[in-house]
Short mmCIF file of C-alpha atoms and ligand atoms in Angstrom, two decimals:
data_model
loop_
_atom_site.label_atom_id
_atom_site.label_comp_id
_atom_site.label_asym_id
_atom_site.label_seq_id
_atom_site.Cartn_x
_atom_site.Cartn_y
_atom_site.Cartn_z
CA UNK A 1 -6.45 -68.11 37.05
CA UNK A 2 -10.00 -67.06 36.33
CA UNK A 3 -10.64 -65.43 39.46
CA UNK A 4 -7.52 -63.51 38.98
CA UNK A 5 -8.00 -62.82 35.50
CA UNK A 6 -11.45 -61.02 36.41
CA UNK A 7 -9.75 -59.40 39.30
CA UNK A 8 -7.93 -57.85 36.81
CA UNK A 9 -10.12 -57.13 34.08
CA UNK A 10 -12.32 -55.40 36.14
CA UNK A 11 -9.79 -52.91 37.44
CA UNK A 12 -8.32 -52.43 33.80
CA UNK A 13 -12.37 -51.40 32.85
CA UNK A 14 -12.58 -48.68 36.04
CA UNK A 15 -8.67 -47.39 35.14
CA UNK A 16 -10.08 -47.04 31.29
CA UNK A 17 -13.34 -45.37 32.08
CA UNK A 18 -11.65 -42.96 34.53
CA UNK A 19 -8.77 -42.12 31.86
CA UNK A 20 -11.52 -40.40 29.35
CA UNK A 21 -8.36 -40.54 26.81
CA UNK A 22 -10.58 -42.10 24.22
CA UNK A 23 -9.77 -41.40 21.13
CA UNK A 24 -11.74 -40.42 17.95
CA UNK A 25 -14.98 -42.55 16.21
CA UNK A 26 -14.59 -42.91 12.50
CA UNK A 27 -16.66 -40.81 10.78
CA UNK A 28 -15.87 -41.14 7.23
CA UNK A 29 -18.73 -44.01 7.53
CA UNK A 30 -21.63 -41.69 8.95
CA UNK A 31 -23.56 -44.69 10.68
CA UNK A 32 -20.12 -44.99 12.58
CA UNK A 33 -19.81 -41.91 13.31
CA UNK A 34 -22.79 -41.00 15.78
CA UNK A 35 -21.42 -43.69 18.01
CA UNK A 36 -20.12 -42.48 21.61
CA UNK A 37 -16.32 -43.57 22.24
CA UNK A 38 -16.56 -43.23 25.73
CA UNK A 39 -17.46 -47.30 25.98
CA UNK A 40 -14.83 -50.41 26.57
CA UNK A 41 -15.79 -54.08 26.66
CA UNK A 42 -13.28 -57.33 26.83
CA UNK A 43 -14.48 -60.86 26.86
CA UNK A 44 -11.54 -63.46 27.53
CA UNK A 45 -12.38 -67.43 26.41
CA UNK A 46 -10.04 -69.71 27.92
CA UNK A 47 -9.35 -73.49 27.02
CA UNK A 48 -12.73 -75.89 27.99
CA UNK A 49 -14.44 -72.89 26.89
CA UNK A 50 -14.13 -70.86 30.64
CA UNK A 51 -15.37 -66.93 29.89
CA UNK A 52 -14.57 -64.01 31.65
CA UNK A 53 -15.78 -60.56 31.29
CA UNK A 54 -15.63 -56.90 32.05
CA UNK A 55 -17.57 -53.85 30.94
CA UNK A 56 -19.84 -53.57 28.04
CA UNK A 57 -19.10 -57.30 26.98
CA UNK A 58 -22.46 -58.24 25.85
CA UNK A 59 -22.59 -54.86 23.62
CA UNK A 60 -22.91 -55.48 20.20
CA UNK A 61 -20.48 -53.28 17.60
CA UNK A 62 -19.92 -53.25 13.96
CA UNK A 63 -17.03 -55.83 13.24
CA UNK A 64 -15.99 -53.74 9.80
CA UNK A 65 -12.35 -55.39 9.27
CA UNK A 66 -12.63 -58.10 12.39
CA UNK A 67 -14.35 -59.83 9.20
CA UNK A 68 -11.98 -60.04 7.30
CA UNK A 69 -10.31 -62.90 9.27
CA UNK A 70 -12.77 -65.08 8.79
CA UNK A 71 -13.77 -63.94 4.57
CA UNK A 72 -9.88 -65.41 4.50
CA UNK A 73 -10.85 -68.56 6.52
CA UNK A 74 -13.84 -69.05 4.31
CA UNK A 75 -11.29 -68.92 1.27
CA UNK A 76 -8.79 -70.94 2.63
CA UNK A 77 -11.21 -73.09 3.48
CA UNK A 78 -12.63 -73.37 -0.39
CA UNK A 79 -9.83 -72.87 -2.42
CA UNK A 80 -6.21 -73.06 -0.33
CA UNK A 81 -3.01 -72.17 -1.32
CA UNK A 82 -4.64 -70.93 -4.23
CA UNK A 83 -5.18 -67.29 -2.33
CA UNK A 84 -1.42 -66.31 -2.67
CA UNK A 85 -2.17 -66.09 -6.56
CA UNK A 86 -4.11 -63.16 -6.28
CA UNK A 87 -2.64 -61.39 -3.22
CA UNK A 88 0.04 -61.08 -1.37
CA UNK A 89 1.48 -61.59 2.55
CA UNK A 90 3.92 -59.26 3.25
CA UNK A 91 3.11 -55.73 5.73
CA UNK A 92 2.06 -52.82 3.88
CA UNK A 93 3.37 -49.98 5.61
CA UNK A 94 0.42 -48.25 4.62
CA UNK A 95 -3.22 -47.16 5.94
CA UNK A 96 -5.17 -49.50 5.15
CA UNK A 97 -7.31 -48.12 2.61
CA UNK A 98 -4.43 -47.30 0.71
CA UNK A 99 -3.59 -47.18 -3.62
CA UNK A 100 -0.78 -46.63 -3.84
CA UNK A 101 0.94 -50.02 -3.57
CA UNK A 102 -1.31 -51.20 -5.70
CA UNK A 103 -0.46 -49.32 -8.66
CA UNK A 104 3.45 -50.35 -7.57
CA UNK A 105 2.72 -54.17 -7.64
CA UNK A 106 0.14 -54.12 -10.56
CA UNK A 107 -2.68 -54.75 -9.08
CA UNK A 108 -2.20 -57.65 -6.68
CA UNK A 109 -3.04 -56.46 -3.10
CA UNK A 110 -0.06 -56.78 -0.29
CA UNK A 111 -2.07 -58.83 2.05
CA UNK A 112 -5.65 -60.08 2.83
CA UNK A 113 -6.49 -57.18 5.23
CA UNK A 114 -5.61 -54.15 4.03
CA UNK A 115 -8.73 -53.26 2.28
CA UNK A 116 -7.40 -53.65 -1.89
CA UNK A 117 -6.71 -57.46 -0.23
CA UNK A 118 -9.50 -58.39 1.82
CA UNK A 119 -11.79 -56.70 -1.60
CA UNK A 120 -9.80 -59.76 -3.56
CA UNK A 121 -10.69 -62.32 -1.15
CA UNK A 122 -14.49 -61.20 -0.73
CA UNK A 123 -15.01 -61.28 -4.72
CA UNK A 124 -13.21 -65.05 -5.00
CA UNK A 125 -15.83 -65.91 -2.21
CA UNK A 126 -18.47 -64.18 -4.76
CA UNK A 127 -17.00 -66.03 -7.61
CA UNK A 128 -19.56 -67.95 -9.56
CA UNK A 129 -22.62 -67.73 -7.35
CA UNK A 130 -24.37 -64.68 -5.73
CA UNK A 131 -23.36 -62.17 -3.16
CA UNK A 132 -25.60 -63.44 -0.99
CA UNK A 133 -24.48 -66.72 -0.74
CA UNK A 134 -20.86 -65.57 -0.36
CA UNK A 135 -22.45 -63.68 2.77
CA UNK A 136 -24.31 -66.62 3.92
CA UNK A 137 -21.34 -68.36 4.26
CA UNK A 138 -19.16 -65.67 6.47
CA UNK A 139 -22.27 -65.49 8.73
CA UNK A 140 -22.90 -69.31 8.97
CA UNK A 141 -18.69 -69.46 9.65
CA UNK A 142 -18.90 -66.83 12.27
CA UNK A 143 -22.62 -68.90 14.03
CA UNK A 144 -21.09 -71.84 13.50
CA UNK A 145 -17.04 -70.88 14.89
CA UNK A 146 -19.41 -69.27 18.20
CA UNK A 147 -21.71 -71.62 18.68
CA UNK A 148 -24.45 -68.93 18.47
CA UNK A 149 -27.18 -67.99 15.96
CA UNK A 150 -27.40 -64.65 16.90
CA UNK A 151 -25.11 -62.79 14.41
CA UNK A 152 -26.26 -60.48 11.78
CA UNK A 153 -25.35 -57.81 9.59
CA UNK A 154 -26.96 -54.10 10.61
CA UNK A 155 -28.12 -52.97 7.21
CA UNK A 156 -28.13 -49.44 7.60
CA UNK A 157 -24.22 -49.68 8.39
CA UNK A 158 -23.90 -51.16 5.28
CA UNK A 159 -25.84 -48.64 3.02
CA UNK A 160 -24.14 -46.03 5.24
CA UNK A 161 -20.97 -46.90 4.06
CA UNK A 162 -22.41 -48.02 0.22
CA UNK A 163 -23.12 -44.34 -0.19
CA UNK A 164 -20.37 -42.84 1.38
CA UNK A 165 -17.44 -45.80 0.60
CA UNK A 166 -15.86 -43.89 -2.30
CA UNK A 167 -11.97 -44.75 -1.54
CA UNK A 168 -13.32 -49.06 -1.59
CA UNK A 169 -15.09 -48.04 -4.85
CA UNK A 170 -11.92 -46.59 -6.01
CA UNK A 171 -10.24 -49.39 -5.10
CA UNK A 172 -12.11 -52.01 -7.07
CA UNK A 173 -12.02 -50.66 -10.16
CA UNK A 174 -8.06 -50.14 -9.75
CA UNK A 175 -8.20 -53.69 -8.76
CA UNK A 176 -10.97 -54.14 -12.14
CA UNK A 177 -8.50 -52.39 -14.03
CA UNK A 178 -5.55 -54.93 -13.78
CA UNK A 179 -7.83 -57.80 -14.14
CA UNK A 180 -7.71 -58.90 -10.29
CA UNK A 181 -11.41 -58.40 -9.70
CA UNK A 182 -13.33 -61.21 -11.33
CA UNK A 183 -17.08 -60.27 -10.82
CA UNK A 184 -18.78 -56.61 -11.47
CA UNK A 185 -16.83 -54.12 -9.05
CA UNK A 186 -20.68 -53.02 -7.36
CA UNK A 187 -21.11 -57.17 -6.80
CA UNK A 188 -17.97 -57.09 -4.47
CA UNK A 189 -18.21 -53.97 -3.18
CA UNK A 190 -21.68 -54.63 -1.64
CA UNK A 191 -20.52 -57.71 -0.49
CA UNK A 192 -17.55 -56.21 1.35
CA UNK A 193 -19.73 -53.38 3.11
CA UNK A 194 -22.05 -56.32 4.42
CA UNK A 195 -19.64 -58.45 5.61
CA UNK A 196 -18.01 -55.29 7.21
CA UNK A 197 -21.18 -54.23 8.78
CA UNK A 198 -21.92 -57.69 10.93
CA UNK A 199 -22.71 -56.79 14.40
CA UNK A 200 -21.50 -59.23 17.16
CA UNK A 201 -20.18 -58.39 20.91
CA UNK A 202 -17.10 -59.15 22.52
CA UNK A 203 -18.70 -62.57 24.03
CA UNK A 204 -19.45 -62.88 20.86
CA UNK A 205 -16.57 -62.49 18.78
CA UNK A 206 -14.03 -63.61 21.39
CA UNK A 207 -16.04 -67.20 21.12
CA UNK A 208 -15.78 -67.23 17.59
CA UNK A 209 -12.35 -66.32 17.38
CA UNK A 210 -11.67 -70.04 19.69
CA UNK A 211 -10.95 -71.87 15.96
CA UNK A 212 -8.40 -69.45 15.22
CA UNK A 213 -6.51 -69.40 18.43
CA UNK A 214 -6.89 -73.33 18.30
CA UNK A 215 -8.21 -73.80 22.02
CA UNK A 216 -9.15 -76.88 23.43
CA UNK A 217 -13.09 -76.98 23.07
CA UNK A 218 -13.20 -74.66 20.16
CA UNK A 219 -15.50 -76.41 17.03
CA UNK A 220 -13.42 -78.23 14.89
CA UNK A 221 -13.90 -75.68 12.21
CA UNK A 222 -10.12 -74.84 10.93
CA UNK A 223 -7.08 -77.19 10.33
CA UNK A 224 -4.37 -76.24 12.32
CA UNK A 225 -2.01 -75.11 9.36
CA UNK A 226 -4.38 -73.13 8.26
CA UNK A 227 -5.07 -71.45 11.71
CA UNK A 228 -1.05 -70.71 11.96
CA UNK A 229 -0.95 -68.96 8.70
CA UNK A 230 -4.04 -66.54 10.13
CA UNK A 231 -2.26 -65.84 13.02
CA UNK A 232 0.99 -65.03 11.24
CA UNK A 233 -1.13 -62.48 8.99
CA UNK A 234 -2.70 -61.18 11.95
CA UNK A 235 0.80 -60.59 13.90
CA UNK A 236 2.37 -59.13 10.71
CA UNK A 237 -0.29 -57.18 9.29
CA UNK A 238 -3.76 -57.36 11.48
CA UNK A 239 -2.89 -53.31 12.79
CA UNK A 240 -1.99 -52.44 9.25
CA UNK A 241 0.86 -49.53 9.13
CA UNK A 242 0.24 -49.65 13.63
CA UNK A 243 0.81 -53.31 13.08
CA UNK A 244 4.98 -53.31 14.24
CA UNK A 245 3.58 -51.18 17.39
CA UNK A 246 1.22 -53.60 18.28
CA UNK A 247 3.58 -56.69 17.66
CA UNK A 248 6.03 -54.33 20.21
CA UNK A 249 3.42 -53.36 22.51
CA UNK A 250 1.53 -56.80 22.68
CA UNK A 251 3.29 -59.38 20.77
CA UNK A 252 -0.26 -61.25 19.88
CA UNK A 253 -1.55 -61.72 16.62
CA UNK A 254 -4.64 -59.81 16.34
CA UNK A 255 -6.94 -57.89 13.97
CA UNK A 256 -8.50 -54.63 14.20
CA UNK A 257 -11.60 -52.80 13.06
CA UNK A 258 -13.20 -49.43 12.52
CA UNK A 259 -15.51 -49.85 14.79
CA UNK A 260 -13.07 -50.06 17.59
CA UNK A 261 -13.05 -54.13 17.66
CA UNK A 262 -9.78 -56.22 18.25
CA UNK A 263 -10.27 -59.91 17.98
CA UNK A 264 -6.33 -60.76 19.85
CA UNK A 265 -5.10 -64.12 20.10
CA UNK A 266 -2.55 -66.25 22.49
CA UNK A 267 -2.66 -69.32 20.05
CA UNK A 268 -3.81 -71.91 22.39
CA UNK A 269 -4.42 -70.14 25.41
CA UNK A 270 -7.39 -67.73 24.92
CA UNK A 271 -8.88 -65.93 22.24
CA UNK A 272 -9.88 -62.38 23.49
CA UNK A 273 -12.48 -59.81 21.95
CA UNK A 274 -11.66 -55.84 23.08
CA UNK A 275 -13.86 -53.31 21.87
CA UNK A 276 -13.72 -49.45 22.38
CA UNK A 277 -14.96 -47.51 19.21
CA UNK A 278 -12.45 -44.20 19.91
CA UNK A 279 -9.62 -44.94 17.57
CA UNK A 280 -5.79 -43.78 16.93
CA UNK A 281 -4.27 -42.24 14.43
CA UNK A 282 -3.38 -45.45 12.26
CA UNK A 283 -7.92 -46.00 12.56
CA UNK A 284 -6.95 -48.74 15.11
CA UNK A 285 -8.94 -49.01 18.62
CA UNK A 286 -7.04 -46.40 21.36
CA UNK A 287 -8.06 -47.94 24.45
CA UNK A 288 -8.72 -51.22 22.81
CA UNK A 289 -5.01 -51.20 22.07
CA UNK A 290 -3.93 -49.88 25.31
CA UNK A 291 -6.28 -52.91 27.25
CA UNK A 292 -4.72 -55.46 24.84
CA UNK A 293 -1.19 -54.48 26.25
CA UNK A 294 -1.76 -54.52 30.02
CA UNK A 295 -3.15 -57.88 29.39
CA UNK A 296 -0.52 -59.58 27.03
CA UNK A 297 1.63 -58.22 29.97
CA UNK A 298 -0.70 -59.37 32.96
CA UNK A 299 -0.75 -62.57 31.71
CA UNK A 300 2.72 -63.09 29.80
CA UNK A 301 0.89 -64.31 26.89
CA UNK A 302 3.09 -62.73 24.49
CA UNK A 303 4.46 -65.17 21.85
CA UNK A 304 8.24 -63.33 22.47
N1 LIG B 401 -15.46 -51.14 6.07
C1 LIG B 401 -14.25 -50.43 6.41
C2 LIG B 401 -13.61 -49.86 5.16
O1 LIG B 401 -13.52 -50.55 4.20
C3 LIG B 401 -13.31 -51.37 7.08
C4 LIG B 401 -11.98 -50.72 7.40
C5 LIG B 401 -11.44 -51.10 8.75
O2 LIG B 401 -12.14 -51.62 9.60
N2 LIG B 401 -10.19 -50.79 8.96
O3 LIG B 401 -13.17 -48.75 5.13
#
């Protein structure tokens, strides 16, 4: 399997380079924006902790929403069922830095990762002590879920999207607005833009994301109920409005970011990380996307 896996992976990496169909970087976050898309890493962890890799694996990227799968696990973690009082899990339908719904459903975000939701879930982490600790705790999550010390937060992504982040400041204050933000709308905010701006690679990120795809040899970090209802989140809403093509395309649970990173998971099989900063129209990774569907269909890991 391993040997055929890499076999694989390495041809995917030479068919993606030579394709040059890359997609765009984001640049409404100007620290993002400087970044070259022509780049594609994958790291695959299999059960007993077996790791195989292609391209620019060991290349570290800005997470941005990869986080917010674990800001949830943090919460579930600390408070539960408790979440679903103050946002929803149902598909949005909608970018994912989108009002609208918001102002439809009074303030009470459709799901954790569209950005109105994940803002909820980062200020109930912030509740009652200080940002930093709320940060502390993603970071230690993340070290902790990857067995590796080496993950931190590139400040200068963060104050690059501080100064520039004026739909999330919108945002909060809706959220402020209908009572569903519970600390100062700047405490939140700067907690969301560092916990966005955590820099990991795909060896990285594909180790951490072991808890949530449940594999054997993964820390015992995450009950399994919990897990399940992160991986149902991811599957319905993890590509945000692109998140029915994905499900079509890959049929994996997974979770995008800005920054062209795709934590995808084959619960109890492997937890991959894909990274290729060029992104599609819906702000989801293009060739990230693309690599994450000739492997669900390489490997038949599809959950259909
Ligand atoms: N930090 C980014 C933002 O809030 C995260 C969005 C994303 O990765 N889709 O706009």
């Amino acid at each position: 399997m391993t040997e055929t896996l890499e076999r694989f992976l390495h041809g995917l990496d030479a068919e993606i380079r030579a394709s040059g169909d890359w997609g765009r970087v984001a640049d409404y976050i100007p620290e993002l924006a400087r970044i070259d898309p022509a780049q594609f890493g994958i790291a695959v962890v299999l059960p007993g902790n077996r790791l195989v890799t292609a391209g620019q694996a060991d290349q570290r990227f800005s997470i941005q929403s990869v986080s917010k799968v674990f800001s949830l696990a943090c919460l579930l973690g600390r408070i539960g069922e408790q979440v679903w009082t103050r946002v929803g899990r149902e598909p949005s339908g909608r970018r994912f830095d989108s009002i609208l719904t918001l102002e439809e459903e009074q303030g009470r975000p459709r799901n954790p990762f569209i950005n109105a939701g994940a803002l909820v879930v980062t200020d109930e982490l912030v509740a009652g002590r200080r940002p930093k600790e709320a940060l502390a705790e993603i970071l230690a999550f993340l070290q902790a879920a990857a067995e590796d010390e080496d993950i931190h937060i590139d400040k200068a992504v963060a104050r690059s999207e501080a100064e520039t982040g004026f739909r999330n400041i919108a945002l909060a204050n809706y959220l402020k607005s209908f009572g569903n933000l519970k600390n100062a709308p700047e405490l939140t905010l700067g907690t969301y833009f560092h916990q966005c701006a955590i820099e990991m690679s795909c060896v990285q990120l594909a180790r951490a994301g072991r808890v949530i795809a449940g594999l054997p040899g993964a820390p015992a970090m995450l009950a399994p109920v919990k897990a399940r209802r992160i991986n149902a989140l991811m599957m319905m809403c993890g590509h945000y409005d692109g998140s029915g093509d994905f499900a079509f395309r890959v049929g994996l649970p997974a979770k995008s970011g800005v920054g062209g990173g795709i934590l995808l998971i084959a619960p109890g099989r492997a937890s991959v990380a894909i990274w290729s900063p060029g992104l599609n129209g819906y702000g989801n990774s293009q060739m990230g996307s693309y690599a994450a569907e000739r492997l669900a269909r390489e490997t038949n890991w599809s959950v259909f």
